[in-house]
Coordinates of C-alpha atoms and ligand atoms in Angstrom, one line a residue:
X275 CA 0.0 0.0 0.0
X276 CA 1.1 3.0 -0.9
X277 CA -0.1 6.8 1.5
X278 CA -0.3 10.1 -1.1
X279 CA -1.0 13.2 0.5
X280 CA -3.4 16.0 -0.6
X281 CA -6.0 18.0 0.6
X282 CA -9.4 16.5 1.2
X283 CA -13.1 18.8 0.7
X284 CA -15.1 16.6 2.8
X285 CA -14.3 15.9 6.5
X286 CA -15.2 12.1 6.5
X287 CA -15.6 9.0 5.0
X288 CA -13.7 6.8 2.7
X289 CA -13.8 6.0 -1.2
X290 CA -12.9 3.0 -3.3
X291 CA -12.8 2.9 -7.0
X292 CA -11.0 2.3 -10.4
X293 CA -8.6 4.9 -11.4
X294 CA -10.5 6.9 -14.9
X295 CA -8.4 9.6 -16.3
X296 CA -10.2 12.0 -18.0
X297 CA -8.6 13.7 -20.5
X298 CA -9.8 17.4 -20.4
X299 CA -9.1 20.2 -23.2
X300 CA -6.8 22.8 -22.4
X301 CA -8.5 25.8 -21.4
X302 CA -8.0 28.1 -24.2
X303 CA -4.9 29.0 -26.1
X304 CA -6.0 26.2 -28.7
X305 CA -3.9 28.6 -31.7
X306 CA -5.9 30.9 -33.9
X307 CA -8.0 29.0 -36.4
X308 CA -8.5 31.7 -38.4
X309 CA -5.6 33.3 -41.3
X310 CA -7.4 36.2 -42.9
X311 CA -9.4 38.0 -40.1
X312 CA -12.7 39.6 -40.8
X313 CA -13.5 41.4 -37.2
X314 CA -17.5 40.9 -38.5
X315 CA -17.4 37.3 -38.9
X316 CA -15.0 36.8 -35.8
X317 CA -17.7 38.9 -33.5
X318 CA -20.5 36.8 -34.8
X319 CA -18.7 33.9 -34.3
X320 CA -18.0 34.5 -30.6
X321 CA -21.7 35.9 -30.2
X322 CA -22.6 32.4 -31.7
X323 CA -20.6 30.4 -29.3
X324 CA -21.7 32.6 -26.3
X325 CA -25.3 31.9 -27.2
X326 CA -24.4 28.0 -27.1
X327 CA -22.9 27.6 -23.8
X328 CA -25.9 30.1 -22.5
X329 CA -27.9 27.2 -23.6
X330 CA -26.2 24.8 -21.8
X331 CA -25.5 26.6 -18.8
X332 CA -29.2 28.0 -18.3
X333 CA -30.9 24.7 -17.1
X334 CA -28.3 24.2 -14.4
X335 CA -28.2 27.9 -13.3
X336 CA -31.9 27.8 -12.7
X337 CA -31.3 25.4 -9.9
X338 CA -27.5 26.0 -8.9
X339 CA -26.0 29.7 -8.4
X340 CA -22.1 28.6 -9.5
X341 CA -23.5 28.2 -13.3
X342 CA -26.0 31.4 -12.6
X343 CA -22.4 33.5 -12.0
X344 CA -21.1 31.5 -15.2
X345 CA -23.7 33.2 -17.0
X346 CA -23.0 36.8 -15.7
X347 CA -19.3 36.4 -16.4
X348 CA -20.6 34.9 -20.0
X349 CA -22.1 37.9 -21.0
X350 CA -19.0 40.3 -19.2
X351 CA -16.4 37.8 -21.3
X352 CA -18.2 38.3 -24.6
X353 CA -18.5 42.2 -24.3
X354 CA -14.8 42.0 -23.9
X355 CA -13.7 40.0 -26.4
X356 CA -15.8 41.2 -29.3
X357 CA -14.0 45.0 -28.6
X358 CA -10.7 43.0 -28.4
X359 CA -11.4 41.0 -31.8
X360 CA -12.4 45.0 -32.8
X361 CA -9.3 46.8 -31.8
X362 CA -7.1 44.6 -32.3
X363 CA -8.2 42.7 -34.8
X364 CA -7.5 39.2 -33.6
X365 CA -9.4 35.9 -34.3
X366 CA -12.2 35.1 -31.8
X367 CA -9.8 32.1 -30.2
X368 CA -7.0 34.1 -29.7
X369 CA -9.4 36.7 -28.0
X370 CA -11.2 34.7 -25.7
X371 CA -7.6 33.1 -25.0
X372 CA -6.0 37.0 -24.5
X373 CA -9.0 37.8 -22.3
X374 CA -8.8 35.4 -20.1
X375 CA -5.0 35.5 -19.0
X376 CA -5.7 39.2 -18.2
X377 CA -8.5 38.9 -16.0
X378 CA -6.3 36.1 -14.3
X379 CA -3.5 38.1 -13.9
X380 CA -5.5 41.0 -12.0
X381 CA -6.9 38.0 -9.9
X382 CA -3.4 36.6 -9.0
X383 CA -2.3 39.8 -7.2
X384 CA -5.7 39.5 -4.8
X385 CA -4.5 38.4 -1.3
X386 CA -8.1 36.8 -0.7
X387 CA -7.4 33.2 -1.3
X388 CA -11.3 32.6 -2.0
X389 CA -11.3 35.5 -4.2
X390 CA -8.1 34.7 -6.2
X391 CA -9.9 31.1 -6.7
X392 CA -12.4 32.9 -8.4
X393 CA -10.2 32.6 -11.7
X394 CA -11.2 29.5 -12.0
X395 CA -14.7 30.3 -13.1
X396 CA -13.3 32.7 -15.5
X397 CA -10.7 30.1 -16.6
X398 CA -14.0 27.8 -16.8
X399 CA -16.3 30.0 -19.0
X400 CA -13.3 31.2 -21.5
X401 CA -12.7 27.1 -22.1
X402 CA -16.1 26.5 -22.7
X403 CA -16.2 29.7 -25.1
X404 CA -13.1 28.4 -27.4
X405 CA -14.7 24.6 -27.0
X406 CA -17.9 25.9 -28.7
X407 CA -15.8 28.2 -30.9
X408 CA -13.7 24.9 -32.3
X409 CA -16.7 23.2 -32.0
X410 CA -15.3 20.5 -30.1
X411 CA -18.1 19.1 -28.4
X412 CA -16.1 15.9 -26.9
X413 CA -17.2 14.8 -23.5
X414 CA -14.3 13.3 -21.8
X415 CA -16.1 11.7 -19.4
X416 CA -18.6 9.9 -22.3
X417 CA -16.6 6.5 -21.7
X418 CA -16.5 6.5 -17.8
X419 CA -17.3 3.0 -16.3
X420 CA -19.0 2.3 -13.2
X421 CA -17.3 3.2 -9.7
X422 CA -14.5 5.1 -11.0
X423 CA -12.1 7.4 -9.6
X424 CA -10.9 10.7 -12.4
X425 CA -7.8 11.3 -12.0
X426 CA -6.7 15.0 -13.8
X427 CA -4.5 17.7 -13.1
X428 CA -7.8 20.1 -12.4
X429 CA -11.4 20.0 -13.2
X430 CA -13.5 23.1 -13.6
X431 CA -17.1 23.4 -12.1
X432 CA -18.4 22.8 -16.0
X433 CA -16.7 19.7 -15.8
X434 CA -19.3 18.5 -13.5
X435 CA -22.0 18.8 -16.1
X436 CA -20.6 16.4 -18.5
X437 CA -20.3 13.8 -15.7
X438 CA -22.5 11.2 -14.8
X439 CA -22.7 10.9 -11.0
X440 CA -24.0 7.6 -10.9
X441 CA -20.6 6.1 -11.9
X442 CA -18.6 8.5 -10.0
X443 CA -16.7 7.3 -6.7
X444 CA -14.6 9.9 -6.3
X445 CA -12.0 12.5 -7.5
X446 CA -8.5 13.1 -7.1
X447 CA -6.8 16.1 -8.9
X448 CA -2.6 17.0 -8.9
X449 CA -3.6 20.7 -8.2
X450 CA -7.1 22.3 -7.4
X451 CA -8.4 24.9 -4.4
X452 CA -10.2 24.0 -1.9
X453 CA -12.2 27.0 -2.0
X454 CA -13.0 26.4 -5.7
X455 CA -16.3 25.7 -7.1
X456 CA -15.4 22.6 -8.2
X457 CA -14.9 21.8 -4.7
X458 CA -17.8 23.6 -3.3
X459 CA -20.0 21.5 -5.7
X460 CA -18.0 18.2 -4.6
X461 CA -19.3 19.2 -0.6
X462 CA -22.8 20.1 -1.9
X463 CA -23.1 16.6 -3.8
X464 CA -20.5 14.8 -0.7
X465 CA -18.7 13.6 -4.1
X466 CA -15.1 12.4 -2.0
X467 CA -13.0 14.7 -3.3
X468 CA -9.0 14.9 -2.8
X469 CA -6.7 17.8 -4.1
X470 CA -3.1 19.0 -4.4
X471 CA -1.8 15.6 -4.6
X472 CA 0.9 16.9 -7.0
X473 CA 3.5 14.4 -9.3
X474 CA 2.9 11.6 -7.5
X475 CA -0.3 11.0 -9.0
X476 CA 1.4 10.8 -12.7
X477 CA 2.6 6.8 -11.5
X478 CA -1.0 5.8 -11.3
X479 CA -2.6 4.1 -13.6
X480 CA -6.1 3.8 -15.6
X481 CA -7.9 0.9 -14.4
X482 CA -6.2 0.8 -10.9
X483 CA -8.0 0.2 -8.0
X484 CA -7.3 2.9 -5.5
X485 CA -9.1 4.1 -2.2
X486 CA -9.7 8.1 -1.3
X487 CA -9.4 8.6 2.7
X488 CA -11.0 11.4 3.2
X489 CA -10.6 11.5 6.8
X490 CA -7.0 11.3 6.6
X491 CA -6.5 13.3 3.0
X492 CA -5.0 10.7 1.2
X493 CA -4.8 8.6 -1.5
X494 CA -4.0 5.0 -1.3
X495 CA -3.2 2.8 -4.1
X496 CA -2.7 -1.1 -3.6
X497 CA -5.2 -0.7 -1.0
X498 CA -5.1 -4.7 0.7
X499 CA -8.5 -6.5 1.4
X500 CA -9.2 -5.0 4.7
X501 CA -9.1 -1.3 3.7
X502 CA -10.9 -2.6 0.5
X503 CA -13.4 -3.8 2.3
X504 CA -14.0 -1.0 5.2
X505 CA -13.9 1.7 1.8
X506 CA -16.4 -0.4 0.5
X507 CA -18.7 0.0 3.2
X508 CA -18.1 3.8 3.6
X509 CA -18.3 4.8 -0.1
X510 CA -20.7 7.4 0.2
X511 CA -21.7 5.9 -3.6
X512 CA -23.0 2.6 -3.2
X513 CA -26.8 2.7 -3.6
X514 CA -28.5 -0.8 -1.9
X515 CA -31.5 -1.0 -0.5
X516 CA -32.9 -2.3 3.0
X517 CA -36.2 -1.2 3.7
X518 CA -36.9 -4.0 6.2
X519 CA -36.8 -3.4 10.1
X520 CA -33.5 -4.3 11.9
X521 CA -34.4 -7.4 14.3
X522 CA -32.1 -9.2 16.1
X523 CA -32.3 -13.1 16.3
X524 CA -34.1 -12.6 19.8
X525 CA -36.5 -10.2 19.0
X526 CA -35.0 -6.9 19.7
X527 CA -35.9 -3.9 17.0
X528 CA -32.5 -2.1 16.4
X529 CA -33.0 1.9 14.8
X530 CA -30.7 2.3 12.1
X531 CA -30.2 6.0 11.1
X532 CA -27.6 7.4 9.1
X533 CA -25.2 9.9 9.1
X534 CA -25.6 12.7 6.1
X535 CA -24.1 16.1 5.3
X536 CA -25.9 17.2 2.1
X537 CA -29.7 16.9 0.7
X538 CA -28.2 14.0 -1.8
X539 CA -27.1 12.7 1.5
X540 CA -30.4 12.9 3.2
X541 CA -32.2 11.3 -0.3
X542 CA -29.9 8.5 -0.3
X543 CA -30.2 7.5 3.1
X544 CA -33.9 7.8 3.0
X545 CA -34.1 5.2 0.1
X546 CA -31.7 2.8 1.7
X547 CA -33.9 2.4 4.5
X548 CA -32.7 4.5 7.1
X549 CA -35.2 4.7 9.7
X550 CA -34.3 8.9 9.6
X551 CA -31.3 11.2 10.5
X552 CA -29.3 10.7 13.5
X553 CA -26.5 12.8 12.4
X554 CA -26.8 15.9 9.7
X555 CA -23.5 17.5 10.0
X556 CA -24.5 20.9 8.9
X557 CA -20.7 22.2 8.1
X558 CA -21.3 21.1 4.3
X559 CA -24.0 24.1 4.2
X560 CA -21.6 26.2 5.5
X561 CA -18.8 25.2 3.7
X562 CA -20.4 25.5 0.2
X563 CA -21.1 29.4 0.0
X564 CA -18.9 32.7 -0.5
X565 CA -20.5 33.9 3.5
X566 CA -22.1 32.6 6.1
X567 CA -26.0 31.1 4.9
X568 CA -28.8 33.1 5.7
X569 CA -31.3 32.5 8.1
X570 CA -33.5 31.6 5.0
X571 CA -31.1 30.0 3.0
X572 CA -30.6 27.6 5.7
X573 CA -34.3 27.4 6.6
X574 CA -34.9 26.1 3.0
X575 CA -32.2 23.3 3.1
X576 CA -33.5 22.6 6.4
X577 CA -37.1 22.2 5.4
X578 CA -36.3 20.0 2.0
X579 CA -34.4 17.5 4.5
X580 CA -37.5 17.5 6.9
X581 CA -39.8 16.9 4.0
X582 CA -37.6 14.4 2.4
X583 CA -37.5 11.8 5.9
X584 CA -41.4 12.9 6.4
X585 CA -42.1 11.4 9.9
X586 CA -38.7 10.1 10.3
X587 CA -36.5 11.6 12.3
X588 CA -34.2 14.6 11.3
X589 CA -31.2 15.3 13.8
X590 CA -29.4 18.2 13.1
X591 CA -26.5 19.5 14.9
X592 CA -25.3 23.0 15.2
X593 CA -21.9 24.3 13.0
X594 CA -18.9 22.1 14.4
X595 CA -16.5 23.8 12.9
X596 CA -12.3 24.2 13.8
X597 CA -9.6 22.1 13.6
X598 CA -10.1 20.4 10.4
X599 CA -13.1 21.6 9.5
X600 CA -12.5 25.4 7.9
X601 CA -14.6 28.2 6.0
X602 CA -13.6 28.8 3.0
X603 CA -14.5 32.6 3.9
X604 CA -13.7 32.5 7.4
X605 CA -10.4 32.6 8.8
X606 CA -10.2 31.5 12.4
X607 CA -7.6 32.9 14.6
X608 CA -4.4 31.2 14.6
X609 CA -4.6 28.1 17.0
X610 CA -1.7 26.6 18.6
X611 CA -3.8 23.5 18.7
X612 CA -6.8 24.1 17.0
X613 CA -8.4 20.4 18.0
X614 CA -8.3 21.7 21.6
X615 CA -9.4 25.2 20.5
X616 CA -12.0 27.6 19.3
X617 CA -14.2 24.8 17.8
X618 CA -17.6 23.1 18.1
X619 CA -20.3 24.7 20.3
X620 CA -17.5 26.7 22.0
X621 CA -17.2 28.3 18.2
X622 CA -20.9 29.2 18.4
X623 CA -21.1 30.5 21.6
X624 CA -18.2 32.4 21.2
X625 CA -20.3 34.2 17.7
X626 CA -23.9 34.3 19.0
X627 CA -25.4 35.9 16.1
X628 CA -24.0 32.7 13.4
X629 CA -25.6 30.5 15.9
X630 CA -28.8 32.3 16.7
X631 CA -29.7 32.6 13.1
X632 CA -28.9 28.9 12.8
X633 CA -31.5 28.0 15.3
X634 CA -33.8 30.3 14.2
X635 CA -33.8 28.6 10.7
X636 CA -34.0 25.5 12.7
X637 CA -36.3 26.0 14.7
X638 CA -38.8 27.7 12.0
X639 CA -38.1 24.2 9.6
X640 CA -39.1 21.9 12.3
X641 CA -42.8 22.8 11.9
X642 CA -42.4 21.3 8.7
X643 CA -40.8 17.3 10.2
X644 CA -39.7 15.8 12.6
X645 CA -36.6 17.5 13.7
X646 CA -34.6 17.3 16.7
X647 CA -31.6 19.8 17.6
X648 CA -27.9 18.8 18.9
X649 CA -25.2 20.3 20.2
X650 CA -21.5 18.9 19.4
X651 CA -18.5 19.3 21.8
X652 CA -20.1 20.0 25.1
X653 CA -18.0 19.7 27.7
X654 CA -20.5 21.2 30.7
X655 CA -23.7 21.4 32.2
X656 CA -23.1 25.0 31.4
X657 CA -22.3 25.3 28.4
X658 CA -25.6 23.2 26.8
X659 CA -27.7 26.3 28.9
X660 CA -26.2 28.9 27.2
X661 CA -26.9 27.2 24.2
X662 CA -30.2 26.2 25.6
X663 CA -30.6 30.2 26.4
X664 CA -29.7 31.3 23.0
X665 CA -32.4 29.0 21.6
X666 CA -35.1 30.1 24.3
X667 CA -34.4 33.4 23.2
X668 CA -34.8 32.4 19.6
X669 CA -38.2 31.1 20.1
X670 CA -39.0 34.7 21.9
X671 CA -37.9 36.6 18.4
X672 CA -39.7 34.0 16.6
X673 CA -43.4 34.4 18.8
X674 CA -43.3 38.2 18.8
X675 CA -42.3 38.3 15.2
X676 CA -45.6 36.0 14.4
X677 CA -43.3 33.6 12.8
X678 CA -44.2 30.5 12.6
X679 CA -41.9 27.8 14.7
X680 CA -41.5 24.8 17.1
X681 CA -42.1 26.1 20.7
X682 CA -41.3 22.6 21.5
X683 CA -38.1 21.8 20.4
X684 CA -35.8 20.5 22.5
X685 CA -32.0 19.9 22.3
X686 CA -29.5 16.7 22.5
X687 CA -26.1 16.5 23.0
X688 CA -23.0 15.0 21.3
X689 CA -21.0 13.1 23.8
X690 CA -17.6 13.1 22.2
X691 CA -15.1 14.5 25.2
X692 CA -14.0 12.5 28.0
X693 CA -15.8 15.8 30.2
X694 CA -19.0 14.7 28.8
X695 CA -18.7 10.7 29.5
X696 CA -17.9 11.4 32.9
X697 CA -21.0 14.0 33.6
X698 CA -23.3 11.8 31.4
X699 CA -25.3 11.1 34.4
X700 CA -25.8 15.3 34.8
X701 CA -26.0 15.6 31.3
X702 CA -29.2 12.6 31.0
X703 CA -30.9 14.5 33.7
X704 CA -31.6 18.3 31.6
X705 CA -30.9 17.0 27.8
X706 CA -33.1 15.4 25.1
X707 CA -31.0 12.7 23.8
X708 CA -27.6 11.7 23.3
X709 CA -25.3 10.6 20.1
X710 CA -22.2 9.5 21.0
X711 CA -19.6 10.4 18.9
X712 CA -17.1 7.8 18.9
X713 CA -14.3 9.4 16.3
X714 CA -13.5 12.6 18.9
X715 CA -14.3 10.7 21.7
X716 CA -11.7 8.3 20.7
X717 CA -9.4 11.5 19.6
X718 CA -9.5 12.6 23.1
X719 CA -9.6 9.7 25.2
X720 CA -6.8 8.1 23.9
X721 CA -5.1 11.5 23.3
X722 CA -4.2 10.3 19.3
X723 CA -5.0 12.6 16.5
X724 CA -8.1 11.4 14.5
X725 CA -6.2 12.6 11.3
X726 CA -2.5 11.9 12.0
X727 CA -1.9 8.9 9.5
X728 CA 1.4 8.2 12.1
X729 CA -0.8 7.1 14.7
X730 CA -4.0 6.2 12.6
X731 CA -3.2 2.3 13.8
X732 CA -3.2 3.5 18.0
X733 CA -6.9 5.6 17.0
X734 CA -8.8 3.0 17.8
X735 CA -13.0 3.3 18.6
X736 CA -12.4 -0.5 20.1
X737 CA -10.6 0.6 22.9
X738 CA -11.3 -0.5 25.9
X739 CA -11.9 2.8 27.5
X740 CA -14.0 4.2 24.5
X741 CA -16.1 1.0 25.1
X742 CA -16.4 1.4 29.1
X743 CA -17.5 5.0 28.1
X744 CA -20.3 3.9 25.3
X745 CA -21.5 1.1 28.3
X746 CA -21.6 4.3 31.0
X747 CA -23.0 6.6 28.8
X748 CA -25.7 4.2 27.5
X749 CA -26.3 3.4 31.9
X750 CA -27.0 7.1 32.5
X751 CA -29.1 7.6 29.5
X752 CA -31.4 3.9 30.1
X753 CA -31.2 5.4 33.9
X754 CA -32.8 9.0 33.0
X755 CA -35.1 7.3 30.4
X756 CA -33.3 9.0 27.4
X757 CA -32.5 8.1 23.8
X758 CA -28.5 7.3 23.0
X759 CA -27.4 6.3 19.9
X760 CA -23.8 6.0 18.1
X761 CA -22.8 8.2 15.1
X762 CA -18.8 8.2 15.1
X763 CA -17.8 5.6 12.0
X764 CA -17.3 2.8 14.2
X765 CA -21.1 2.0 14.2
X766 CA -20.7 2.0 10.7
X767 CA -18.0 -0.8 11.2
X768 CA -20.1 -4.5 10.9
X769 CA -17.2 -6.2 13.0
X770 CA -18.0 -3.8 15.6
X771 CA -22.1 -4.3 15.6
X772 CA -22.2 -7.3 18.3
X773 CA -19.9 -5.3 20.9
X774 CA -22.0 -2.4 20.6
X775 CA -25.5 -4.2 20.7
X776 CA -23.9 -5.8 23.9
X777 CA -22.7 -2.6 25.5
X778 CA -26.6 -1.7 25.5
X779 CA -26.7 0.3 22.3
X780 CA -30.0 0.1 20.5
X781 CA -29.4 2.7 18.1
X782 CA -26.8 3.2 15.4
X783 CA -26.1 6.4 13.0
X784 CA -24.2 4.9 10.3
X785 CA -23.2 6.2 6.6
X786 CA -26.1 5.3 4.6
X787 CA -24.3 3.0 1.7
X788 CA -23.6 1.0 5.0
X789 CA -27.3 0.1 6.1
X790 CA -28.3 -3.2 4.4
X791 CA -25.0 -4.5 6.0
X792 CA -25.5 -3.3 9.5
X793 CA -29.2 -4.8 8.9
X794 CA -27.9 -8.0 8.0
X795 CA -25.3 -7.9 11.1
X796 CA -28.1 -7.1 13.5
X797 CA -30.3 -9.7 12.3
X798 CA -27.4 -12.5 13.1
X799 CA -27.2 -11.4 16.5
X800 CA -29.0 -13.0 19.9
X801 CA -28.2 -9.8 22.1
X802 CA -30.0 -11.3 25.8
Ligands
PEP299 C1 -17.7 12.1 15.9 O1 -16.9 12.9 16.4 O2 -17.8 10.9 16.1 C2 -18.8 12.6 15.0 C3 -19.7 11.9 14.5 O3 -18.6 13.9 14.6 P1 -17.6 14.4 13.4 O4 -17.0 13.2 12.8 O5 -18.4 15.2 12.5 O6 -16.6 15.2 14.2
MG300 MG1 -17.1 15.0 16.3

């Protein structure tokens, strides 16, 4: 097995897949087509091509606001490069190709890194100008088999239009930003995408069988049969079905939920018969945008989710950002440590307004399903009553406002610090529920770094001590008559099913192309 480095988009989960490498057009700068230039036929030309990839572009900008700024920068493109093809009497190619390295070059010298990644739309819609203008109408991805893994130097947002998802397991490119559309619409879609993984990816060849680790932002090829097998159960692509209960051999009805971070997510799980949402990680909402979501933005995400699991449950937790999980738009002070730092609820507490408008939109979607709230990274019985505060005062705003919300809704907790294990029995007796999070908990009880691949074979959820904790956690919850469930990957893990069912645990949170095999597993067990 071979580790590659690079830069992952999405915070978990693992992808396995045959190695497809697409070969993409250059950008622009395809030479001039054109000998003897007539400016008129050169401007109609451009206006011709322009019209084209309007067409193309206008179905997916209707739903999708990446392609509705391609189509601004379209028109702002074209009105350039027909003066250009006028003053200067160029071909239309050479143009579009002129055009485009100057507007680059007046975004290189931005010190915004978000901002500066913007070139890449330009970059985008020049390449589809020229490709119209050379009428090259070649999709690279036409000949993509099932399960596959491109491998390019860089895709472009576009480039997501000619793929077909359904066959696509992952991504890995030599360069790419992670503030980039392309890997904004990775997130949205929680395609496993991996960037900056430079030269090395040059030895890899088509039809290889590598896995993407998202967790640990690698790639690995000659993956052996036991991370083929645990990648195979995380691939967030793998579409089977179990709409049946989960019943152990004596009777006992296991919930299985899963874990999701997008509305594809949320769809998929759904249909593979989770019995609802015990994790939404709502970072991917975040992550996806050039600012913070609105109140309303998020209300509508929120609302499509609720309407998607109808009366199944919908358990979304508050931004856990830090550490490893960053805004693209948002710089957080510099950490020392930034796993022991500003991160989690003690992020939101520490900027009220991002969290009050978070559980305002919460709190306004849940009249529309079955939602329940949650809270990651407590560590005190103070710290879930400011939060607890925060959201009474929300309701307040809400009722004098005469907006319509849940009065009702109540809050959970993540227990994923040791703090929390060992106040579990003070924790049962104020909050709604609990979901343990076993991949920090693990991080912090065994004090290893979740994503340091040199100690990747000490993080281990089996632990002893992370299974005492899931027993005494699961004790003060059955003891104060609450729900606990597991959502950190090793519920996920079928090897790990019995000991869990055994420790007490009723109900799992798993990734969703992992249900019919937890099913089966459940169904094999005798837990009494
Ligand atoms: C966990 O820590 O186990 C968990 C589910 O949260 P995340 O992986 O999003 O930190
Ligand atoms: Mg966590």
């Amino acid at each position: 097995m071979k580790e590659i480095k690079g830069i992952s988009v999405l915070p978990s989960g693992k992808a396995v897949g045959k190695v497809f490498r697409a070969k993409i057009q250059p950008a622009f700068n395809m030479g001039s087509y054109i000998t003897d230039i007539l400016p008129e036929h050169e401007t109609d030309r451009v206006r011709n091509a322009c019209l084209s990839v309007k067409n193309k572009l206008a179905p997916h900008a209707e739903v999708n606001e990446i392609f509705a700024a391609h189509m601004e920068i379209l028109e702002d493109i074209l009105e350039r490069v027909v003066s250009m093809i006028k003053e200067e009497k160029t071909d239309a190619v050479s143009a579009v190709g002129k055009c485009c390295t100057e507007i680059c070059a007046m975004f290189a010298d931005i010190d915004d890194e978000y901002l500066r990644s913007r070139s890449d739309d330009i970059v985008d819609v020049c390449r589809q100008i020229t490709l119209a203008l050379t009428e090259n109408n070649e999709n690279p991805f036409s000949e993509m088999p099932a399960n596959s893994i491109i491998i390019a130097e860089n895709l472009l947002a576009s480039d997501t239009i000619s793929i077909d998802l359904s066959k696509l397991s992952g991504i890995a490119l030599k360069k790419g930003s992670n503030t980039s559309h392309l890997a904004i619409l990775a997130r949205n879609n929680a395609i496993p995408l991996i960037l900056g993984i430079g030269d090395e990816l040059d030895a890899i060849q088509d039809g290889d069988t590598i896995v993407i680790d998202s967790e640990k932002d690698m790639v690995i090829t000659e993956p052996d049969e036991k991370l083929l097998s645990e990648a195979a159960r995380q691939s967030t692509c793998k579409d089977e079905t179990d709409l049946n209960p989960a019943i152990t051999k004596d009777n006992i009805e296991i919930t299985v939920y899963a874990n999701a971070g997008s509305l594809a997510d949320v769809k998929r799980a759904i249909s593979a018969g989770a019995d609802g949402i015990g994790l939404l990680r709502t970072e991917f909402i975040f992550m996806q945008g050039k600012d913070f979501p609105s109140e309303e933005e998020q209300y509508n995400f929120y609302t499509e989710c609720a309407k998607i699991c109808q009366d199944k449950v919908l358990t979304i937790r508050t931004l856990d950002i830090g550490a490893d999980k960053q805004l693209p738009y948002y710089t957080m002070p510099a950490e020392e440590n930034p796993v022991m730092g500003l991160r989690g609820i003690r992020f939101s507490l520490s900027s009220p307004d991002i969290l009050k408008t978070q559980l305002r939109a919460i709190l306004r979607a849940a009249t529309s399903g079955n939602i329940r709230l949650m809270f990651p990274m407590i560590i005190s019985v103070t710290e879930y009553r400011q939060a607890c505060t925060l959201l009474e005062s929300c309701k307040t705003e809400l009722q004098n406002e005469n907006i319509n919300c849940d009065q009702t809704l109540c809050a959970g907790i993540m227990i994923e610090t040791p703090a929390s294990v060992l106040l579990a029995d003070e924790f049962a007796a104020e909050v709604a529920f609990f979901s343990i999070g076993t991949n920090d908990l693990t991080q912090y009880m065994l004090a290893v770094d979740r994503n340091n691949p040199y100690s990747a074979g000490v993080c281990d959820s089996l632990h002893p001590a992370v299974m005492k904790s899931i027993s005494d956690i699961v004790a003060s919850a059955d003891k104060y008559g609450i729900e606990v469930s597991v959502c950190g990957e090793v519920a996920s893990d079928s090897n790990a099913t019995e000991l869990l069912l055994k420790l007490g645990v009723r109900k799992l949170s798993i990734t969703s192309s992992g249900i019919p095999a937890i099913k089966q597993q459940i169904r094999k067990q005798s837990i009494n």
